[in-house]
Tab-separated table of C-alpha atoms in Angstrom:
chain	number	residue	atom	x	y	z
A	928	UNK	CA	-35.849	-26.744	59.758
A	929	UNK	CA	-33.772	-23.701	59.112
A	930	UNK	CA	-35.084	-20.026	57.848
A	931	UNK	CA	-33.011	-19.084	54.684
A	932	UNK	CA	-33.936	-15.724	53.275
A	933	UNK	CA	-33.130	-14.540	49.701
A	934	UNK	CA	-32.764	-10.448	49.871
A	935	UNK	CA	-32.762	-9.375	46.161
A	936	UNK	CA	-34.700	-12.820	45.131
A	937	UNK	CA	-35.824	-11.113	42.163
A	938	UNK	CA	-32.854	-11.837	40.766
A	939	UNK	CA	-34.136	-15.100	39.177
A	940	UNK	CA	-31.983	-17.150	37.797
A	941	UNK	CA	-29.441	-16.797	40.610
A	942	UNK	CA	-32.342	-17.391	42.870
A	943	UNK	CA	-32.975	-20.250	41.226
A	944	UNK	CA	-29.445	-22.011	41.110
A	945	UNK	CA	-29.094	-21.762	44.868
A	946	UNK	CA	-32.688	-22.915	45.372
A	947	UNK	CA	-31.722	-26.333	43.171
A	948	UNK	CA	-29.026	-26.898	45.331
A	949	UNK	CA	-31.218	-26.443	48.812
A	950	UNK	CA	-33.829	-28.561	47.377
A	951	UNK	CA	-31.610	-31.291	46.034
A	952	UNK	CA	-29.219	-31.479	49.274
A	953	UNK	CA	-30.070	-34.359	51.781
A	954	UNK	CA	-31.379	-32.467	54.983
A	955	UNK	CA	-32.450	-29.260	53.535
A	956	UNK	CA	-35.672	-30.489	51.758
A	957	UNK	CA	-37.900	-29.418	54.770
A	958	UNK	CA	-36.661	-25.720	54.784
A	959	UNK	CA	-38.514	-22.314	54.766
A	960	UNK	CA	-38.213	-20.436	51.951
A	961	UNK	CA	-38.428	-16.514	52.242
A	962	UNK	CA	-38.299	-14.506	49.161
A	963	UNK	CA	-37.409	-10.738	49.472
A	964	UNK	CA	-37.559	-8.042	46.538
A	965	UNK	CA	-38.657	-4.590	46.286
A	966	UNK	CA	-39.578	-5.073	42.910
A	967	UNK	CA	-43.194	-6.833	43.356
A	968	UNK	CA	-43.605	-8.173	39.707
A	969	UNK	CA	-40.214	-9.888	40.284
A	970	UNK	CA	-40.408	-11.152	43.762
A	971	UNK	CA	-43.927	-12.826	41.824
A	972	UNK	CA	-41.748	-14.314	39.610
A	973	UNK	CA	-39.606	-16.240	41.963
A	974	UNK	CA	-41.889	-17.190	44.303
A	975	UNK	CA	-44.277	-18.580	41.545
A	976	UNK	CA	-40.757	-20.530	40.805
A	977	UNK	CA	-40.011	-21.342	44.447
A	978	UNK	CA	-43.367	-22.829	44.637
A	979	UNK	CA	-43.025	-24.707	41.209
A	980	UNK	CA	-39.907	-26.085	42.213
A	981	UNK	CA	-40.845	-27.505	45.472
A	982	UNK	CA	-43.976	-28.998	44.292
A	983	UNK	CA	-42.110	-30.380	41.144
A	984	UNK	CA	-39.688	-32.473	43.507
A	985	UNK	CA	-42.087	-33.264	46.178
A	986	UNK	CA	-40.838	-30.882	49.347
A	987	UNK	CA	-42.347	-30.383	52.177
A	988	UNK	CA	-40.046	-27.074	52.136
A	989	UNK	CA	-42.856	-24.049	52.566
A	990	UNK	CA	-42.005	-20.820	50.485
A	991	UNK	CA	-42.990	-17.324	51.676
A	992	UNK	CA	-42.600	-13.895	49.642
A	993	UNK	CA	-41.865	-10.095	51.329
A	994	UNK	CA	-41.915	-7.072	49.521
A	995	UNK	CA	-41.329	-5.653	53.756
A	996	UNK	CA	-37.833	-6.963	54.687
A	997	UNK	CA	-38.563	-6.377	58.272
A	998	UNK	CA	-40.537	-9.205	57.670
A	999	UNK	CA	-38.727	-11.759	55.679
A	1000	UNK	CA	-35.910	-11.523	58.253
A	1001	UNK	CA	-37.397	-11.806	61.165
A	1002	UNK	CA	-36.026	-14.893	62.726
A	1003	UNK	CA	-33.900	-16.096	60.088
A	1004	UNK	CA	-31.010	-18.747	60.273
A	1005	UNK	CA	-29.693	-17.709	57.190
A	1006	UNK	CA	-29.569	-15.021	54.900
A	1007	UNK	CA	-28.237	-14.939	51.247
A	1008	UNK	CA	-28.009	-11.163	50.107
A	1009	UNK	CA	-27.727	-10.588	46.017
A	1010	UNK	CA	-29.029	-7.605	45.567
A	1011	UNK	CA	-28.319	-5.102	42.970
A	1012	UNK	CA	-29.319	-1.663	43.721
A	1013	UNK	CA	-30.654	0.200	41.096
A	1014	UNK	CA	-30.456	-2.466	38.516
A	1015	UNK	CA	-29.366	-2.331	35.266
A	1016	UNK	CA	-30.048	1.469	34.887
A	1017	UNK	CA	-27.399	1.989	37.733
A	1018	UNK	CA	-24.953	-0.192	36.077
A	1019	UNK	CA	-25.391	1.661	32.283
A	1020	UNK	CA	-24.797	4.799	34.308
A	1021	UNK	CA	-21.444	3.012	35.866
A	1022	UNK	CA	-20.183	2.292	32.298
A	1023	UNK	CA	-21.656	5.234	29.943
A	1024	UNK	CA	-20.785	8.565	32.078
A	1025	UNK	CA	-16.506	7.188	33.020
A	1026	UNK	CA	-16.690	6.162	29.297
A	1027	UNK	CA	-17.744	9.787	28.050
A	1028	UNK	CA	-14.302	10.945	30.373
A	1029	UNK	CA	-12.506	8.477	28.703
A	1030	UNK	CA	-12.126	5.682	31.188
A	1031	UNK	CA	-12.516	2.000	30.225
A	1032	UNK	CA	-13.968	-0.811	32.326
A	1033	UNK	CA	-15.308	-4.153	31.660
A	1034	UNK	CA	-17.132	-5.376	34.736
A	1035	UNK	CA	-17.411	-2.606	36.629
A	1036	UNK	CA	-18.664	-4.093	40.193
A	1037	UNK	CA	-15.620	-4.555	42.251
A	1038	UNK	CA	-12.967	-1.830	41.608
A	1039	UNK	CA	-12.646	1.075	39.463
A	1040	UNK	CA	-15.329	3.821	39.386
A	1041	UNK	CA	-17.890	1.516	38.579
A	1042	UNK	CA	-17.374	-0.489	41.889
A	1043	UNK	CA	-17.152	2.648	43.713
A	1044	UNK	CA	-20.501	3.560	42.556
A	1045	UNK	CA	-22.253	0.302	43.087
A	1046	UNK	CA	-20.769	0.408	46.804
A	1047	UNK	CA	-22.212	3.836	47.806
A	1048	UNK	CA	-25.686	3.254	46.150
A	1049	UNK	CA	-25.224	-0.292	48.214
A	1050	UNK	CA	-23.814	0.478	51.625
A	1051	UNK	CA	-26.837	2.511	52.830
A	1052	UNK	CA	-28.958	-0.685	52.049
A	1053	UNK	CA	-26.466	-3.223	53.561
A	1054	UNK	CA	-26.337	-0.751	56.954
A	1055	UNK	CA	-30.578	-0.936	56.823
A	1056	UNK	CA	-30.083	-4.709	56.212
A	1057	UNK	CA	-27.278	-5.157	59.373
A	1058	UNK	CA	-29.718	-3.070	61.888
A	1059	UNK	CA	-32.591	-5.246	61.259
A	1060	UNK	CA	-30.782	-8.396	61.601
A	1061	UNK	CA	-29.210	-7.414	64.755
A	1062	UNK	CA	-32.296	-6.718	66.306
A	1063	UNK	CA	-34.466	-9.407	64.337
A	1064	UNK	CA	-32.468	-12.050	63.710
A	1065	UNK	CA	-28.868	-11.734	65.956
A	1066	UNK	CA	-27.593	-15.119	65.407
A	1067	UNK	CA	-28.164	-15.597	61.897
A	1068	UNK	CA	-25.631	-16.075	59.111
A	1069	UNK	CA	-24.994	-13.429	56.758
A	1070	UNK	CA	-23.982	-15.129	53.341
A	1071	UNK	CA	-23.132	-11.933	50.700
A	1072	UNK	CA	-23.101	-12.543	47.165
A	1073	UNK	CA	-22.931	-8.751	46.247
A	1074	UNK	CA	-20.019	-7.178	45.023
A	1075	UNK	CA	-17.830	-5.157	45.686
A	1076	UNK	CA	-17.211	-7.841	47.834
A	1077	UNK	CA	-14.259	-6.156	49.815
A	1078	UNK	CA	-16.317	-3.594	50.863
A	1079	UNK	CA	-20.290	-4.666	51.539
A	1080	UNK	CA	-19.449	-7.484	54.136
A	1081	UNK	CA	-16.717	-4.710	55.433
A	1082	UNK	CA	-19.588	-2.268	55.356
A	1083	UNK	CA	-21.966	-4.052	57.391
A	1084	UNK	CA	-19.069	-4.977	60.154
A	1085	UNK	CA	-17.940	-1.572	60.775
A	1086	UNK	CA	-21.957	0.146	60.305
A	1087	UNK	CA	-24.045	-2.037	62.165
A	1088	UNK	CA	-24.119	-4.124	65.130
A	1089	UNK	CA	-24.343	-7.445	63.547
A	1090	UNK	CA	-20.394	-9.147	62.838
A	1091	UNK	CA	-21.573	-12.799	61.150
A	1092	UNK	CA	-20.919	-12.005	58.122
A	1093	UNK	CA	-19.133	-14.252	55.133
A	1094	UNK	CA	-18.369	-13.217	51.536
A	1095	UNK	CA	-19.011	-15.806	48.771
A	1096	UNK	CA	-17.629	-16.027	45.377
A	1097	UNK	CA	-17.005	-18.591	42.907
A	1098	UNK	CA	-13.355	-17.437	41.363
A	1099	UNK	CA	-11.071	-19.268	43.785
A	1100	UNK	CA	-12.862	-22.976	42.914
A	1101	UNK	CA	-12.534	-21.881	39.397
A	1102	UNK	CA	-9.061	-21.138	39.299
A	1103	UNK	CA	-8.053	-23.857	41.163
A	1104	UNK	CA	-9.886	-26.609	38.596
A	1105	UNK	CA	-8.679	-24.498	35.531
A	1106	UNK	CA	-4.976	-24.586	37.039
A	1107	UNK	CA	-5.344	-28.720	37.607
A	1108	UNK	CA	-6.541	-28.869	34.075
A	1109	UNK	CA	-3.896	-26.720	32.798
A	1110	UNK	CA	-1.405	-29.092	34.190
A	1111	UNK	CA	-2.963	-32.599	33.870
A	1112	UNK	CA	-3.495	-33.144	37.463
A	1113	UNK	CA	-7.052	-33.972	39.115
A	1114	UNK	CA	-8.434	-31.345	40.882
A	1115	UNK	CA	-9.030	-33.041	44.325
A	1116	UNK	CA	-5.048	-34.452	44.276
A	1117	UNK	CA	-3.841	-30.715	44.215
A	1118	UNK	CA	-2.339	-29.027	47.011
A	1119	UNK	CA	-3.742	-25.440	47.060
A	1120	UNK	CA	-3.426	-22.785	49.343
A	1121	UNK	CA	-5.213	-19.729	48.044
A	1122	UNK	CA	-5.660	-16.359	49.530
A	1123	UNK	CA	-5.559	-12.147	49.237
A	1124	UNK	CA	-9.086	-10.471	48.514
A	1125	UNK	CA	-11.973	-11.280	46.702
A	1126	UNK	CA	-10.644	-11.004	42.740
A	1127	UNK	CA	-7.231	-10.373	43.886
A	1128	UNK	CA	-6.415	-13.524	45.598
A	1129	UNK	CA	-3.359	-15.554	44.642
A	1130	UNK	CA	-2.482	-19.347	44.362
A	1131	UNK	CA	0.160	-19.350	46.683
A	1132	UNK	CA	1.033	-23.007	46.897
A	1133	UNK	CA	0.405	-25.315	44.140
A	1134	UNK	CA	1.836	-28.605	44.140
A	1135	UNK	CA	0.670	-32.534	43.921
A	1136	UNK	CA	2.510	-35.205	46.211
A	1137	UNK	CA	4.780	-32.520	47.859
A	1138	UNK	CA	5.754	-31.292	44.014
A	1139	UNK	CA	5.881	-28.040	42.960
A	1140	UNK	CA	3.130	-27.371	39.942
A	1141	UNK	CA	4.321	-23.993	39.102
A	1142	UNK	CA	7.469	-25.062	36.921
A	1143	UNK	CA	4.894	-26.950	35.178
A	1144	UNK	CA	2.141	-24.577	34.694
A	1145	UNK	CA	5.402	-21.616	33.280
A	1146	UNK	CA	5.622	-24.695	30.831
A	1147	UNK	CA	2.430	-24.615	29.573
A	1148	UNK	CA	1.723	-20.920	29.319
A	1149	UNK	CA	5.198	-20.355	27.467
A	1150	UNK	CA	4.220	-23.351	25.407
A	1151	UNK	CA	0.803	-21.545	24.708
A	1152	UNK	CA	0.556	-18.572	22.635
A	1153	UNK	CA	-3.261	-17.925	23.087
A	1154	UNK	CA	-2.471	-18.605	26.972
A	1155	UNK	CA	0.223	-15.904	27.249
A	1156	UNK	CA	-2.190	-13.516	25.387
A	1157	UNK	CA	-4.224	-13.331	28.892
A	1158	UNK	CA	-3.742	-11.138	31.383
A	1159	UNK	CA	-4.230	-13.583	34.061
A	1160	UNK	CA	-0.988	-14.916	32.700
A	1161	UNK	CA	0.911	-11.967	32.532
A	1162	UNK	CA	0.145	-11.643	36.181
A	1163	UNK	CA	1.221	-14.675	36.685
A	1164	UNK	CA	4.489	-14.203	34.917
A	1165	UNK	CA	5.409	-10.923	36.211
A	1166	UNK	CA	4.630	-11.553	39.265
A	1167	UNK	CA	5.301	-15.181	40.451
A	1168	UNK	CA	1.804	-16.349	41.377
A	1169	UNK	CA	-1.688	-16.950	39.219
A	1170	UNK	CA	-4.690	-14.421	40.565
A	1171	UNK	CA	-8.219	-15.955	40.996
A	1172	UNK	CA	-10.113	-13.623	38.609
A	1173	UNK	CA	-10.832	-14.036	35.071
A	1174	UNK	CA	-8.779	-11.686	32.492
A	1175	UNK	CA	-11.445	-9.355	31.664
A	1176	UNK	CA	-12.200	-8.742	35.043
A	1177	UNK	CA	-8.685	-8.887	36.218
A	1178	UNK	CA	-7.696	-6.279	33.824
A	1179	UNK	CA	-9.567	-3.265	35.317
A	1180	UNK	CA	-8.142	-3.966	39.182
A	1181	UNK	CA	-4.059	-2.830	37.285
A	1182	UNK	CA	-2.671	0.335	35.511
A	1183	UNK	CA	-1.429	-1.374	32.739
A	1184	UNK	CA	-3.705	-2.686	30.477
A	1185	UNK	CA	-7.384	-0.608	29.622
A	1186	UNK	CA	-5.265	2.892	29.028
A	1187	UNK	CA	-3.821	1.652	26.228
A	1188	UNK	CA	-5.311	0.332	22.754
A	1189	UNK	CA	-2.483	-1.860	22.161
A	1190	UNK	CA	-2.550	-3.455	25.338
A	1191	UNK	CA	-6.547	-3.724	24.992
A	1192	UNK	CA	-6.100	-5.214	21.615
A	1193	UNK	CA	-3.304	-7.925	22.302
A	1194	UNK	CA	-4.615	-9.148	25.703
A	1195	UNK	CA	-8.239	-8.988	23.777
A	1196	UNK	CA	-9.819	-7.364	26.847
A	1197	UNK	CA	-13.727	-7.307	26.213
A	1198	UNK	CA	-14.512	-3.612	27.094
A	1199	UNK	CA	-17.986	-3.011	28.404
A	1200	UNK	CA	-18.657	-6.942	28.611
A	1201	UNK	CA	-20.517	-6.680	31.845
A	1202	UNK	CA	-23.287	-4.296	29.850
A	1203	UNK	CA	-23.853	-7.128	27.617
A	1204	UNK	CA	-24.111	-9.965	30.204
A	1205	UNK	CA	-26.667	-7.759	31.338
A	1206	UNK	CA	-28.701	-7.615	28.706
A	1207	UNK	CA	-28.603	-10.983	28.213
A	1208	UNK	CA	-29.951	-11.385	31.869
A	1209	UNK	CA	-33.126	-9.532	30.975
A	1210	UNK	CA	-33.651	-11.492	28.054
A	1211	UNK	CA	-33.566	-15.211	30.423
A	1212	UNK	CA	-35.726	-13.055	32.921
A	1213	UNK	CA	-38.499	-12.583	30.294
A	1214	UNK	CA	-38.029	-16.187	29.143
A	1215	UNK	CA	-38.159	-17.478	32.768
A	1216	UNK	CA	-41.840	-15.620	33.129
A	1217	UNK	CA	-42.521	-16.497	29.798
A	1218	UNK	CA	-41.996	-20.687	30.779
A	1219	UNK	CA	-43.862	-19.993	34.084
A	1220	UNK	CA	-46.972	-18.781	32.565
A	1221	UNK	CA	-47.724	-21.076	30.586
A	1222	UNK	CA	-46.558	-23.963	33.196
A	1223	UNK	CA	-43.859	-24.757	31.667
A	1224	UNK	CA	-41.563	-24.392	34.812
A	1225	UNK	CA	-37.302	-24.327	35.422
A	1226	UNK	CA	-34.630	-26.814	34.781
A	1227	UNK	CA	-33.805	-27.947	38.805
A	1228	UNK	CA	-30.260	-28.612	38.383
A	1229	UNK	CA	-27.752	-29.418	41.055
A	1230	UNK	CA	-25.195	-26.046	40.602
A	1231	UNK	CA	-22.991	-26.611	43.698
A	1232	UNK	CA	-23.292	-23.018	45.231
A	1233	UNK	CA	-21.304	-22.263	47.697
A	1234	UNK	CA	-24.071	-20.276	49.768
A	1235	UNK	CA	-26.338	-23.810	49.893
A	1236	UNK	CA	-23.028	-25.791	50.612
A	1237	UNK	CA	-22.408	-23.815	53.553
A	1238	UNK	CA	-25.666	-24.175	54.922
A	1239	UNK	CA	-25.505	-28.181	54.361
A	1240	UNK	CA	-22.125	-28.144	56.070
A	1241	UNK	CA	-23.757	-26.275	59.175
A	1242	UNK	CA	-27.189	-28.039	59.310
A	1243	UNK	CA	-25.921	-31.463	58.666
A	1244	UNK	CA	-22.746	-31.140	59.856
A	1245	UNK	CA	-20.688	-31.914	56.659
A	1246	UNK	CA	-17.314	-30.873	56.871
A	1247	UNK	CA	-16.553	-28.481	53.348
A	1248	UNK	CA	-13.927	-26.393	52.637
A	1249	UNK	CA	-14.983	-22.679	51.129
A	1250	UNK	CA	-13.196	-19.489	50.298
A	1251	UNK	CA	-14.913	-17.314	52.284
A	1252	UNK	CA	-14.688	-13.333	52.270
A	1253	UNK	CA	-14.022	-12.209	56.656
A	1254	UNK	CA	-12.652	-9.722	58.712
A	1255	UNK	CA	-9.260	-9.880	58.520
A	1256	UNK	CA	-7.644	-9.774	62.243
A	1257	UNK	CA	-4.350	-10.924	61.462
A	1258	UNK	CA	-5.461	-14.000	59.132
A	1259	UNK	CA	-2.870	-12.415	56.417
A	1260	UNK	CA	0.034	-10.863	58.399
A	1261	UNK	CA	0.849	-8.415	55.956
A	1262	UNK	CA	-2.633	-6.458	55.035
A	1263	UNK	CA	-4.670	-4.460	57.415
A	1264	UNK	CA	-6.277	-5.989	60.396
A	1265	UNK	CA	-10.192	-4.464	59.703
A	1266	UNK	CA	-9.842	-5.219	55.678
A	1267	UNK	CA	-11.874	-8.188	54.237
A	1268	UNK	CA	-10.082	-11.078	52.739
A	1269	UNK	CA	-10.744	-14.186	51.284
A	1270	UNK	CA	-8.942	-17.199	52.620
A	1271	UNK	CA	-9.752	-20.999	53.119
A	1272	UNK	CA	-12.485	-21.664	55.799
A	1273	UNK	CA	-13.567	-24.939	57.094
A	1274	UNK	CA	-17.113	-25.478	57.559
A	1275	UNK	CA	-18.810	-27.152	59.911
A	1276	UNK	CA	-21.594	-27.701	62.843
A	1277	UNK	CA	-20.003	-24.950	64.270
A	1278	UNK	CA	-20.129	-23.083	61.200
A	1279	UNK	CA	-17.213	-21.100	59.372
A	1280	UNK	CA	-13.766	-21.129	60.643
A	1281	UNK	CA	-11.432	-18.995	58.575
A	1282	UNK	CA	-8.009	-20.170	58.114
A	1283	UNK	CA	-4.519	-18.391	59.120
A	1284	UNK	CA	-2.342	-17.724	56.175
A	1285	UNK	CA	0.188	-15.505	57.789
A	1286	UNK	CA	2.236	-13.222	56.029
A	1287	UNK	CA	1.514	-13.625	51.698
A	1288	UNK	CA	4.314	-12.909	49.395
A	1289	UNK	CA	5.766	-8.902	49.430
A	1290	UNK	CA	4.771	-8.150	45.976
A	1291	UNK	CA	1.594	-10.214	46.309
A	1292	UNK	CA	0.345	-8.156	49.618
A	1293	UNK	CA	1.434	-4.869	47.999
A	1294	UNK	CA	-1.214	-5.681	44.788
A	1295	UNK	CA	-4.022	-6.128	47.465
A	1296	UNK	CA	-2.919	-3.116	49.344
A	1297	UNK	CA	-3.055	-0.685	46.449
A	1298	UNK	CA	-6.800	-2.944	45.841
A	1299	UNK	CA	-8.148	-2.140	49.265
A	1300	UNK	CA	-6.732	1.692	49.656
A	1301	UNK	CA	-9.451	2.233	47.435
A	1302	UNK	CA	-12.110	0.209	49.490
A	1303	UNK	CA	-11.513	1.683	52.698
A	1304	UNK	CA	-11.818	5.684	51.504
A	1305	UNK	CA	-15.102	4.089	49.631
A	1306	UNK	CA	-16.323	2.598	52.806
A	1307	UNK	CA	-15.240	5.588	54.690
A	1308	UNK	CA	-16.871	7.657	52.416
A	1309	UNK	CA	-20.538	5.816	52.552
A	1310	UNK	CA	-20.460	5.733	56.166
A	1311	UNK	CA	-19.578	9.325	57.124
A	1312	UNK	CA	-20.929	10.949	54.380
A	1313	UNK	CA	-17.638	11.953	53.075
A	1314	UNK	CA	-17.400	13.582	49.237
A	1315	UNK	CA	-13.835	13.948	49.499
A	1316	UNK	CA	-13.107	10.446	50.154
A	1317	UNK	CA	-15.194	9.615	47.018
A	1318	UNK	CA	-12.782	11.828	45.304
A	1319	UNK	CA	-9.943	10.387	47.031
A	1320	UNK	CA	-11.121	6.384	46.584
A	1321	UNK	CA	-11.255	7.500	42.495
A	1322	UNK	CA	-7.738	9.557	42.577
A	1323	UNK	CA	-6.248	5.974	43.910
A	1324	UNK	CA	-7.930	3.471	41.955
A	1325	UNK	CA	-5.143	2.167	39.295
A	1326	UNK	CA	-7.320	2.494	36.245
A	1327	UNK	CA	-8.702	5.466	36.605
A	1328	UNK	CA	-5.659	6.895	37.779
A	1329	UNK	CA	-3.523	5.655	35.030
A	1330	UNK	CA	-6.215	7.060	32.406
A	1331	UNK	CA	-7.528	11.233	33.827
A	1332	UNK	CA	-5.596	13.543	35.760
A	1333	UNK	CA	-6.808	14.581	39.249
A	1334	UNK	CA	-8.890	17.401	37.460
A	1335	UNK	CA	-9.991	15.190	35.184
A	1336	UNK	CA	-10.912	12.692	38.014
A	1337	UNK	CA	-12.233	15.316	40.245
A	1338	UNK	CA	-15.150	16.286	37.423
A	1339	UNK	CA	-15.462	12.362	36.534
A	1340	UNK	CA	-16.668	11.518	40.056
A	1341	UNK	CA	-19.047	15.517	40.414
A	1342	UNK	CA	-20.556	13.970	36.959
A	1343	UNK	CA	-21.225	10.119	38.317
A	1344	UNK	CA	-22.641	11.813	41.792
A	1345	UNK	CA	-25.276	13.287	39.647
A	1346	UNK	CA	-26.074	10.982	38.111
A	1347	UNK	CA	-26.957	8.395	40.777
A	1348	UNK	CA	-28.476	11.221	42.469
A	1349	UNK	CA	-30.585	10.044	45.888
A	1350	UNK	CA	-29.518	6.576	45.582
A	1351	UNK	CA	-26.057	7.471	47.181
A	1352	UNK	CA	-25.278	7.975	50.724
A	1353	UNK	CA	-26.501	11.431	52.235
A	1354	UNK	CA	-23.211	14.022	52.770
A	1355	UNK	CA	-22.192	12.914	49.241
A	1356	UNK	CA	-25.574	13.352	47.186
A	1357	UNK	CA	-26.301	16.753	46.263
């Protein structure tokens, strides 16, 4: 049975959602398990899970555990990366130093300064990972969990020999069931066609029995005061077409909204929210251990991740329908040919097939561009060593651009460098 490896498997609960779903999907009950984590005491923890859960449903599935990822690859059919590099000391440096310049953020993973950050303290890591899996593993599938999600997978295609490579992320199936909510329809009698990048991608047909849903769904949000207070729908209004990500998040990718108080205040933006979330995820950590020692063990619940549905589809050879994150190559007309973009794919025996969209709306394509300018000088920048496209990547992302002058971004992205100190990319570390 197949080899799935979990790199950054001390993150627990995630590991454990995805390992539900493996060990609860016909076929996949016989697997091998490899755990990977730098961190010892929590690559303990989830193989002490792993090995709980397995025994708990009454697998034959074997679980192994690698602090050496040399060794947890080798061979693989499948790897799930979900790493976070540096952990939540990296991320309060992402939020605390822009905040003492006086730039907002809420998530701070995917765009902004924040997801600039986490890309160059990840890229060198994702390169490492690439060149071992070319030469260990070549015909294993890459599944990437970690954002910035336009730029790891992109990172990994243009640094390393190995290409098979496929973004996953849950916003497009969560749009598309809010919007069929929204509108009274059932979810699996929509028509969708969804596409752009990862957290930037747009509905761009919605409809049910060849009707149009968006005359509807204008309907509802004018009909909706606490709707129209989101910036998802002020997208969606100004713009023509609803975007996949969540307000909160959505707000930091734009110009418009974390500059100013009244703007943060009426579209009750949640500034700093990621910070929390993470807090909270040290807390279920130390509960997790807490239930393990004294034998307590996990809830196994079914979650419906997309990373075990796509192995399913493969090994069983259930066709499925994902969003997956892939080298572009003309899939959307109208954005660059070697940026990463999330469109339908069909899955299969013969694994994941991306869909042609062909050219997206002009205003639509023109949001993802000014989104994955700043991608490509971060990418850039982490694979050449370059400082000045650090500096450049900042002076184009729309918040931070709408918030500091280019002085003011210049000394911003001097104070963030030393801060994450040798975790970045040589050429721009000090």
């Amino acid at each position: 049975m197949a080899r799935i490896v979990f790199i950054g498997a001390g993150s627990v609960e995630f590991t454990k959602n995805v390992l539900s779903d493996i060990l609860t999907l016909p076929g996949l009950g016989a697997s091998t398990l490899v755990l990977h984590d730098i961190d010892a005491e929590r690559l303990g923890t989830a193989e002490t899970m792993a090995n709980w859960m397995v025994a708990h449903l009454g697998l034959p599935a074997k679980v192994e555990a690698h602090t050496d990822r040399r060794a947890a690859v080798d061979g693989a059919d499948y790897v799930i990366n979900e790493i976070a590099v540096g952990g939540f000391e990296a991320t309060k440096i992402d939020f605390e130093v822009p905040a003492r310049h006086g730039v907002r953020q809420t998530i701070a993973d995917t765009l902004g300064i924040g997801g600039i950050f986490r890309a160059l303290r990840t890229i060198p890591v994702m390169v490492a990972l690439g060149d071992d899996l070319a030469e260990l593993a070549p015909d294993a599938l890459l599944l990437n969990y970690t954002n910035p999600m336009t730029m790891i997978p992109r990172s990994v295609w243009d640094g390393t020999p190995f290409k098979n490579v496929v973004g996953i992320c849950h916003s497009v199936r969560d749009t598309q069931e809010r919007l069929a909510n929204l509108v009274g329809v059932p979810v699996d009698e929509v028509g969708f066609v969804t596409a752009g990048v990862n957290h930037q991608a747009f509905v761009l047909k919605f409809e049910h029995e060849g009707r149009d849903l968006y005359p509807r769904l204008a309907e509802v949000v004018e009909a909706d005061p606490k709707l129209r207070a989101t910036v998802r729908a002020e997208v969606f209004t100004r713009f023509g077409h609803f975007p996949t990500e969540s307000s909160v998040h959505g707000s930091e990718y734009l110009p418009w909204f974390l500059r100013h108080d009244d703007q943060v205040e009426h579209f009750g933006v949640q500034i700093g929210a990621y910070l929390e979330w993470s807090r909270e995820n040290l807390d279920s950590y130390a509960e997790t251990r807490r239930r393990l020692a004294a034998g307590e063990g996990v809830e196994v619940e079914p979650m419906s991740e997309l990373a075990s549905e796509i192995i399913h589809s493969i090994e069983t050879g259930t066709r499925r329908i994902v969003h997956g994150n892939v080298r572009n190559d003309g899939l959307i007309s109208n954005l660059p040919p070697d940026a990463c973009v999330e469109v339908p794919c069909v899955v299969d025996r013969s694994g994941v097939n991306p869909t042609r969209i062909g050219a997206m709306p002009p205003q639509l394509a023109a949001l993802n561009r000014t989104f994955l300018n700043v991608g490509d000088l971060t990418v850039r920048a982490a694979l050449e060593g370059r400082r000045d496209h650090v500096h450049q990547a900042a002076a184009l992302d729309p918040n931070t651009a709408a918030t500091l002058t280019l002085p003011q971004i210049h000394d911003l992205v001097e104070d963030m460098i030393d801060a994450h100190g040798d975790s970045l990319p040589e050429g721009i570390r000090r």
